[in-house]
Coordinates of C-alpha atoms in Angstrom, one line a residue:
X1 CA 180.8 111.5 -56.4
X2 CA 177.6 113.7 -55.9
X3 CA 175.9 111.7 -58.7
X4 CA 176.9 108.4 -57.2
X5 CA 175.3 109.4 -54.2
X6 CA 171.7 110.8 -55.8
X7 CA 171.7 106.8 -57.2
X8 CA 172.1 104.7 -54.3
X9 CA 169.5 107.3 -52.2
X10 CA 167.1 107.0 -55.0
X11 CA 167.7 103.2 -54.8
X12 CA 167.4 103.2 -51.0
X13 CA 163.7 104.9 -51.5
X14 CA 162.5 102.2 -54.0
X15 CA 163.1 99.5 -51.1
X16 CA 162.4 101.5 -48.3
X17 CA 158.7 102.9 -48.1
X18 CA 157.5 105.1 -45.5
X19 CA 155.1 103.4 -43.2
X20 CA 152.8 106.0 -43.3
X21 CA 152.0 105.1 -46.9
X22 CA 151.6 101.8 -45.9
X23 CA 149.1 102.4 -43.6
X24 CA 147.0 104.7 -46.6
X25 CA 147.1 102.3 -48.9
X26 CA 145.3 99.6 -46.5
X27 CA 142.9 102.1 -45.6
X28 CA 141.8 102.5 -49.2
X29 CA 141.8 98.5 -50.1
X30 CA 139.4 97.8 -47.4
X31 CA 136.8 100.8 -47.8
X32 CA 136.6 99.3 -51.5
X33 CA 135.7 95.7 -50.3
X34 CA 133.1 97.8 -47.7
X35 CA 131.3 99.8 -51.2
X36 CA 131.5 96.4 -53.1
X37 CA 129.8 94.3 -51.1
X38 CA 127.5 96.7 -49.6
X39 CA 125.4 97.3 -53.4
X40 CA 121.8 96.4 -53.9
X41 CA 121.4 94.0 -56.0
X42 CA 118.9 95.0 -58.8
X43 CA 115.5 93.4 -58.4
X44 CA 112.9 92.7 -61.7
X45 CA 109.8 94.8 -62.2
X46 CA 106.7 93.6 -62.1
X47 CA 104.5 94.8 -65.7
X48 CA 100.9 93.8 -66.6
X49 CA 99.8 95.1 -70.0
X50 CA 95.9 95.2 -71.0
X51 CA 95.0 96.2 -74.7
X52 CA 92.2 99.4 -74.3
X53 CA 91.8 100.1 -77.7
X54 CA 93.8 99.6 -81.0
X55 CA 95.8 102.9 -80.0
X56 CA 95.8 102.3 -76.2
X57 CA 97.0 100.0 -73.7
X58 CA 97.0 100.4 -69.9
X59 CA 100.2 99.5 -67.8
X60 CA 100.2 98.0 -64.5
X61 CA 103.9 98.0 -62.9
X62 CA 105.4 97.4 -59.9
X63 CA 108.6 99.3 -59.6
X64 CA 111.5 97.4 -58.5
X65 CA 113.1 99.0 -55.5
X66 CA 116.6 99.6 -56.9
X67 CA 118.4 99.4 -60.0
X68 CA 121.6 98.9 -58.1
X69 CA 122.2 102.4 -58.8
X70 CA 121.0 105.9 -59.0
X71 CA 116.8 106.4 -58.3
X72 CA 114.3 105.6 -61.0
X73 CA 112.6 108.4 -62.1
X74 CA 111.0 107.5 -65.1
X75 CA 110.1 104.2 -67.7
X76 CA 109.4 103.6 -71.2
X77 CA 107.2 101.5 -72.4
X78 CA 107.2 100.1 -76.5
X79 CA 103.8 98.9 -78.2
X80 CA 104.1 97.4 -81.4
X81 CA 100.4 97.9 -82.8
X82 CA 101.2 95.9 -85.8
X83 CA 103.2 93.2 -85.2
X84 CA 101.8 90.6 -88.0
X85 CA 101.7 87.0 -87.4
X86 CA 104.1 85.1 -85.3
X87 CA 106.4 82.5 -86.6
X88 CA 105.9 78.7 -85.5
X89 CA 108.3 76.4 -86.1
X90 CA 108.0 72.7 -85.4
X91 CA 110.5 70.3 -83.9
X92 CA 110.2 66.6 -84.8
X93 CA 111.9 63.7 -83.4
X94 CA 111.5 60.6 -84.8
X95 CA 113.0 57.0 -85.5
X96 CA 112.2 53.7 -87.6
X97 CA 111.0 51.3 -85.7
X98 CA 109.6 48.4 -88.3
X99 CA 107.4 46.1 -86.2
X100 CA 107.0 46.5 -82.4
X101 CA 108.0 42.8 -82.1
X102 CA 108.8 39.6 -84.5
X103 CA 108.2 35.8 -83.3
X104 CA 109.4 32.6 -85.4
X105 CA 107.1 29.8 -85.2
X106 CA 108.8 26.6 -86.8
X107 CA 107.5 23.1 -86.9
X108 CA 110.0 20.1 -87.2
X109 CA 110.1 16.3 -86.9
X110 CA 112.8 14.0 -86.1
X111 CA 114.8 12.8 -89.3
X112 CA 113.7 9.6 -90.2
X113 CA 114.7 7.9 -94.0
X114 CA 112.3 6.1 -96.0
X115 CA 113.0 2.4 -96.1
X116 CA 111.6 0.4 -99.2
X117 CA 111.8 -3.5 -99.5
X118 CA 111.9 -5.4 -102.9
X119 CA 111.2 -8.9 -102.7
X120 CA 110.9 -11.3 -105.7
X121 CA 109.2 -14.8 -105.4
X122 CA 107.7 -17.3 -107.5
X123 CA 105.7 -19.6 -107.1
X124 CA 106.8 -22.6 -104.3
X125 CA 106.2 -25.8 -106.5
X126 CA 108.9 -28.7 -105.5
X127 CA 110.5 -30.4 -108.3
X128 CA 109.0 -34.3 -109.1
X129 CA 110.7 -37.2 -111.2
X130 CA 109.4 -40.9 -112.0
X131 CA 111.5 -43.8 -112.1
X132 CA 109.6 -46.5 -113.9
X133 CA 110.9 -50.2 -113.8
X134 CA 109.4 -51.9 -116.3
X135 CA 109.7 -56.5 -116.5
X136 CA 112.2 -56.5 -113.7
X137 CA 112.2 -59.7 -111.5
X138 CA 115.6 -59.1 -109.9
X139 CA 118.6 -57.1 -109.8
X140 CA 119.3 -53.6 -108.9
X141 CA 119.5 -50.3 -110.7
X142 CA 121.6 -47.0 -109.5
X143 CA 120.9 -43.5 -109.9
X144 CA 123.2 -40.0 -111.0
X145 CA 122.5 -36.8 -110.2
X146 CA 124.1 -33.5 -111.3
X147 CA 123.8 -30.3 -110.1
X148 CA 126.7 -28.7 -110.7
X149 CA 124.8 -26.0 -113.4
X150 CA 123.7 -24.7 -110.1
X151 CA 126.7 -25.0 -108.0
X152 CA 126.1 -28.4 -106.6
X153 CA 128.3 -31.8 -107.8
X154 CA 127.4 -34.7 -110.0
X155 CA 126.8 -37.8 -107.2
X156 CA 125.7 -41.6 -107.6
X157 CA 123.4 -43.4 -105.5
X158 CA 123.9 -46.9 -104.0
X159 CA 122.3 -49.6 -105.3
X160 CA 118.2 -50.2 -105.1
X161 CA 117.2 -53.7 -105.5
X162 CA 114.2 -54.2 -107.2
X163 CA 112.4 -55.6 -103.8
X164 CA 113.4 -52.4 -101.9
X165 CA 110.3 -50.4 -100.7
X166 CA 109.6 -46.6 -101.0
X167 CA 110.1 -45.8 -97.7
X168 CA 110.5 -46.8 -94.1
X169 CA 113.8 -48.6 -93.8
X170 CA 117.4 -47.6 -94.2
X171 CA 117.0 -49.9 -97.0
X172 CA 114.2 -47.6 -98.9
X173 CA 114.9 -45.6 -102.3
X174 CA 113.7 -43.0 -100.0
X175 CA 116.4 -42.9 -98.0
X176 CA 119.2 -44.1 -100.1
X177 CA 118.6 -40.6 -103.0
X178 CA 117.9 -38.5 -99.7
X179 CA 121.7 -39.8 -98.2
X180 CA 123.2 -38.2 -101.6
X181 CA 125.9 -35.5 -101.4
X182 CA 124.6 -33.2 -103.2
X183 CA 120.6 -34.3 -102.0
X184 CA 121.3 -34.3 -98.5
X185 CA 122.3 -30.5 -97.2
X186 CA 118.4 -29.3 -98.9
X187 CA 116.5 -31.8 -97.0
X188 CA 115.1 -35.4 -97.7
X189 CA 113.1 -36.6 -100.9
X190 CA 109.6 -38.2 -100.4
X191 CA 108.9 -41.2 -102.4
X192 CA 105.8 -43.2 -103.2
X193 CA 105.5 -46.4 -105.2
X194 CA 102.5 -46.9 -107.1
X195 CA 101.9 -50.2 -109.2
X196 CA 101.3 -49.8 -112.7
X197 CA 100.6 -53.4 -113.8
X198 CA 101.8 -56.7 -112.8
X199 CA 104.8 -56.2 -114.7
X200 CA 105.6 -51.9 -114.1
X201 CA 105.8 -49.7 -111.3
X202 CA 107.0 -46.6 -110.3
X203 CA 109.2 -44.6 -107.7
X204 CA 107.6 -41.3 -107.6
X205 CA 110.1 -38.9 -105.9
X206 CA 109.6 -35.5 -104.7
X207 CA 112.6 -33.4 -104.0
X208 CA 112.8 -30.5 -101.4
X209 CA 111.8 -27.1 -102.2
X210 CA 114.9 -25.8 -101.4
X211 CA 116.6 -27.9 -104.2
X212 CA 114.3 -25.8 -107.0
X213 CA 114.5 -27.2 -110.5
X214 CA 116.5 -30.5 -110.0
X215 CA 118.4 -31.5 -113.1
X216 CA 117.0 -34.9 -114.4
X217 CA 118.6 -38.0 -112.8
X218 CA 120.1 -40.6 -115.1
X219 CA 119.2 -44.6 -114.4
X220 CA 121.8 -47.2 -114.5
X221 CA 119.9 -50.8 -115.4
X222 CA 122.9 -53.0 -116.5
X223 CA 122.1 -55.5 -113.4
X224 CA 118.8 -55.7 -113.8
X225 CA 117.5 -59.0 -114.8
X226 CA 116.0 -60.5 -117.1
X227 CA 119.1 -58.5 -119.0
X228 CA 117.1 -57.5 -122.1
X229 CA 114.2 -56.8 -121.2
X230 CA 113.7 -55.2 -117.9
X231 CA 114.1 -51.5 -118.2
X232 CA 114.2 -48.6 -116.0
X233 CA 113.6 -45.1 -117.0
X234 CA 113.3 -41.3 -115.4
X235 CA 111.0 -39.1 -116.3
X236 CA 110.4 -35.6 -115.1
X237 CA 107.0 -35.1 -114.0
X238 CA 106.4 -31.5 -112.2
X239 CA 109.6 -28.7 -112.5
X240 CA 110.5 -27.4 -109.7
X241 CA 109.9 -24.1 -109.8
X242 CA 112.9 -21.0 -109.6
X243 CA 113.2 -17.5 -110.8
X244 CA 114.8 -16.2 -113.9
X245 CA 115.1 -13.3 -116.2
X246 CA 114.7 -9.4 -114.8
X247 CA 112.3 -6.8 -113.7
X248 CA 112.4 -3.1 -113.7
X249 CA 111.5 -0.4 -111.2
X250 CA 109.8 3.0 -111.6
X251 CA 109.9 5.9 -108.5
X252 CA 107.8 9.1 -109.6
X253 CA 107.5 8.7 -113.3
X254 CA 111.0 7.4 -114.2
X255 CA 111.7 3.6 -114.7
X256 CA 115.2 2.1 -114.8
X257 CA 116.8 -0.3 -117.2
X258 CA 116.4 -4.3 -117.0
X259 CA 117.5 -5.1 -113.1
X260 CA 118.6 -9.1 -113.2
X261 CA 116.3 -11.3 -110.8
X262 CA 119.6 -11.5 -108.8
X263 CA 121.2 -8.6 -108.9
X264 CA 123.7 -7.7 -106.5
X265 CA 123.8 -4.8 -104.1
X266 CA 125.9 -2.4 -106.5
X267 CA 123.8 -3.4 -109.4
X268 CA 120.5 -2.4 -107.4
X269 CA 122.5 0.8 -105.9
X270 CA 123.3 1.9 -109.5
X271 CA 119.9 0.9 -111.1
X272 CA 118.1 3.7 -109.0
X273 CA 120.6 6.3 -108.3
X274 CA 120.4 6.5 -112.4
X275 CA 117.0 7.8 -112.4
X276 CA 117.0 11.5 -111.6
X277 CA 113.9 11.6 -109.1
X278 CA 116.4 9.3 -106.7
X279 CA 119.4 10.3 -104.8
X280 CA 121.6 8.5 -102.7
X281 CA 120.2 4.6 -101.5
X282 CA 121.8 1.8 -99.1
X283 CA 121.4 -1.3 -100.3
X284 CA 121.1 -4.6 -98.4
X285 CA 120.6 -8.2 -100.1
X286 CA 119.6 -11.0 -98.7
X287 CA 120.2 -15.0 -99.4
X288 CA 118.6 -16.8 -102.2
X289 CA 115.3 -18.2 -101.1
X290 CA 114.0 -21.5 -102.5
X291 CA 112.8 -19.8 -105.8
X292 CA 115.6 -18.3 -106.4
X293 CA 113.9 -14.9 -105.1
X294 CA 116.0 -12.3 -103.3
X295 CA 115.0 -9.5 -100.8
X296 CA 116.7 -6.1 -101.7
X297 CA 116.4 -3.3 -98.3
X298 CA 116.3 0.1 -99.7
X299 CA 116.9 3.1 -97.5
X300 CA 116.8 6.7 -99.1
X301 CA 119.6 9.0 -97.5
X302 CA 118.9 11.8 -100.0
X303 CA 117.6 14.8 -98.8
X304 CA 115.1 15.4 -102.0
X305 CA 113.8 11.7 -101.0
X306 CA 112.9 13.2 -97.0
X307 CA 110.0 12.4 -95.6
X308 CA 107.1 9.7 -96.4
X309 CA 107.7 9.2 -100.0
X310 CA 106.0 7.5 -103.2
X311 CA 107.0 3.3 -103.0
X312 CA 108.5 2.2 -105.9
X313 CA 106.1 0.0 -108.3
X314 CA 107.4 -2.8 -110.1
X315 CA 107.4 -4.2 -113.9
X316 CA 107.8 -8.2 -113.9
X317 CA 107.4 -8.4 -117.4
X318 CA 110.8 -9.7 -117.8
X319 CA 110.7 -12.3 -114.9
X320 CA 110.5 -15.9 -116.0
X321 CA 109.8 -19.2 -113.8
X322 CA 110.7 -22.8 -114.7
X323 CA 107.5 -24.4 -113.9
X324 CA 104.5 -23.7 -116.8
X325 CA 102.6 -24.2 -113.3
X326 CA 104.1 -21.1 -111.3
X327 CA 103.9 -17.6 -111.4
X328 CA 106.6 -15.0 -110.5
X329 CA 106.1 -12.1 -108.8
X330 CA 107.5 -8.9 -107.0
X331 CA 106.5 -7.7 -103.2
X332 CA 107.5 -3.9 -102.2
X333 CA 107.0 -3.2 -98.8
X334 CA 107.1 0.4 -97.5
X335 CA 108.2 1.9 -94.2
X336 CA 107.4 5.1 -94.7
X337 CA 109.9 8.2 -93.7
X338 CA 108.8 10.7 -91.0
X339 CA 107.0 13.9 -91.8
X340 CA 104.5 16.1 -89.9
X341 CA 100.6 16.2 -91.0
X342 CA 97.6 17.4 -88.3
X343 CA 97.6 20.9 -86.5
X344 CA 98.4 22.4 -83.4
X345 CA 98.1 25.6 -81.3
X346 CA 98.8 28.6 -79.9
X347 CA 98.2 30.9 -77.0
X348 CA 98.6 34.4 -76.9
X349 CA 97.6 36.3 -73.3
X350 CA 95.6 33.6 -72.1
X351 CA 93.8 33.2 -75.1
X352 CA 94.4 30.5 -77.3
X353 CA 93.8 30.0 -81.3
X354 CA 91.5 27.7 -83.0
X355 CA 93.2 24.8 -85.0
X356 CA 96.2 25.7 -86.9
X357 CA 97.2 23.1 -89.9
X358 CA 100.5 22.0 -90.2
X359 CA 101.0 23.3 -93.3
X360 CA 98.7 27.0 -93.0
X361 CA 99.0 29.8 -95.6
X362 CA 100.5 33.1 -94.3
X363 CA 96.9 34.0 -95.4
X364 CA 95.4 32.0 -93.1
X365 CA 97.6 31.9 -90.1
X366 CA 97.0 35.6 -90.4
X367 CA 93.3 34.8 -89.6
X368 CA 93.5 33.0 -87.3
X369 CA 95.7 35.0 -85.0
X370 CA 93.6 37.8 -85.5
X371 CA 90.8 35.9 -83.9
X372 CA 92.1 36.3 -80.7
X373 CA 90.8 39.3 -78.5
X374 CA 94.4 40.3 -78.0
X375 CA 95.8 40.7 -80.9
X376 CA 93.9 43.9 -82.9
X377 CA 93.5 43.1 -86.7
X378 CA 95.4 44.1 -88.9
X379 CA 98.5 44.8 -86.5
X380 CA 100.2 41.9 -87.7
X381 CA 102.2 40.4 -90.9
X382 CA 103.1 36.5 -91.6
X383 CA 105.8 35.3 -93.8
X384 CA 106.0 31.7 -94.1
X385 CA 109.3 29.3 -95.4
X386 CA 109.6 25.9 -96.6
X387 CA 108.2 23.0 -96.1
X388 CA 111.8 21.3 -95.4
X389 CA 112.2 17.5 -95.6
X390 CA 109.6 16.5 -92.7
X391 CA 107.0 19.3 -94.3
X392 CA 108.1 21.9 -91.4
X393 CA 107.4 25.0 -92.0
X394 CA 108.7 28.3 -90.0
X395 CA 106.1 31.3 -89.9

């Protein structure tokens, strides 16, 4: 029981402190917080050092008033009399910067194909037949005329009296050959009579140009009178004259095969686009003139045909006519593609350069730049590309 008891006092004095103690221990915290923040702080020394001699040096200090601690009663001062030489070291920054600055000067032109025209003709001679009557004193005589070899019909005239003038009535060989089927949609013939002798004249007839070589007419005579001996015969005086044969075409050196003097559109297409200096070409035809001649539009889409290009030149060595009076011939018309040619300028500051040509060297466009006052010489480096299609170029 006396052991139990020592315990729970001893406990009882753990949780139960005198105040007097208390009261110590408060005492003490606050006379620490007094010291603490009642200390000098130390303050720096002022020292100026002046080499005498190589075995002397005078001191100049200023001692600091407190060290934060005890006094300061003495100091010590270090003199290295050798000290060799100082290291230096360098610090570098740096970067790559390539050129302060980089313009792009390009020059263009609007996209416009080369269109070439090829345009056969011969020469316009119209097509003349006689029809000579020879002893007739009455009677009539017909006519026949075919033209189906080129696409027209074979036709008969009505019957011309031996009394029936050239021209100038409904009743006129004029008018009777010109009211034939296969006469009529080209035009009207002229005629002309001229008098031979008192017993033979003639019927000269002159067919529209548009009707080209005209097959030879045939003459009927059965009811001309005296039967026997009045005769009537055609003769053909002038061809008219029309294209035949074929021609060839040559673009920058290379010539194509025999093109027929009516070739189609396909035929013309394939003709060039076989030649290597060609691309790609639209191809328009037109309608058969008089002669037979045709007029073929050629664009060039390509790209390697951009710009103002060389025109086509033509061989007609293979072109025939009909007449031994004509001549044929071939036409090539160009309208030429866009591309740039001249100069221009530039301004730089306020200043601006001389002339600059369209087509400048990175040489010379280097020059000329460096003319101006504001750009120093030799500051500056040109690159050029191209030309493209148009001859732009981009510096």
């Amino acid at each position: 029981k006396k052991e139990t008891k020592r315990k729970k006092e001893k406990k009882n004095f753990n949780w139960r402190m005198p105040l007097q103690f208390k009261s110590i221990i408060f005492i003490l915290y606050a006379y620490c917080i007094y010291f603490i923040t009642s200390l000098d702080v130390p303050s720096a020394a002022f020292v100026d050092l002046t080499v005498i001699s190589g075995d002397s040096i005078q001191v100049d200090i200023l001692p600091p008033y407190t060290d934060g601690g005890s006094a300061i009663n003495s100091y010590k001062v270090e003199w290295d009399t050798d000290p060799g030489v100082s290291e230096i070291q360098t610090i570098t920054t740096s970067t790559y910067i390539q050129a302060n600055e980089i313009q792009s000067i390009t020059t263009y032109a609007q996209d416009i194909n080369e269109i070439q025209v090829v345009k056969t003709f011969a020469t316009p001679i119209a097509e003349v037949q006689r029809i000579t009557i020879t002893s007739a004193t009455d009677g009539s005589f017909f006519l026949e005329l075919d033209t189906s070899s080129t696409g027209g019909s074979l036709q008969y005239s009505g019957s011309i009296w031996v009394s029936y003038p050239a021209s100038g009535s409904r009743e006129s060989v004029e008018d009777i050959i010109s009211s034939m089927n296969n006469v009529a949609p080209f035009g009207r013939v002229s005629v002309v009579k001229n008098i031979i002798s008192s017993s033979e004249y003639e019927f000269v007839v002159t067919f529209p140009l548009s009707m080209g070589n005209v097959p030879q007419m045939n003459v009927h005579t059965a009811l001309l009178t005296p039967f026997g001996s009045a005769t009537a015969v055609v003769t053909t005086a002038t061809d008219g004259n029309v294209l035949s044969g074929t021609f060839r075409l040559t673009f920058e050196g290379e010539t194509t095969g025999d093109i027929n003097y009516d070739a189609s559109e396909a035929e013309m297409r394939e003709a060039l686009q076989s030649l290597s200096t060609i691309g790609t070409v639209d191809i328009t035809r037109s309608i058969i003139d008089n002669q037979h001649g045709y007029m073929w539009t050629i664009e060039f889409t390509d790209s390697i045909n951009d710009g103002n290009i060389q025109s086509l030149i033509a061989d007609i060595s293979g072109l025939e006519v009909s007449s031994s009076n004509g001549h044929p011939g071939i036409n090539i018309t160009s309208y030429d593609g866009n591309e740039l040619s001249g100069y221009f300028t530039l301004t730089y500051k306020a200043y601006t350069t001389s002339n600059i040509p369209f087509n400048c060297t990175s040489n010379e466009f280097k020059y000329i730049l460096e003319q101006l006052p504001t750009i120093p010489k030799g500051t500056i480096s040109i690159d050029r590309i191209g030309p493209d299609g148009e001859l732009g170029y981009t510096w």
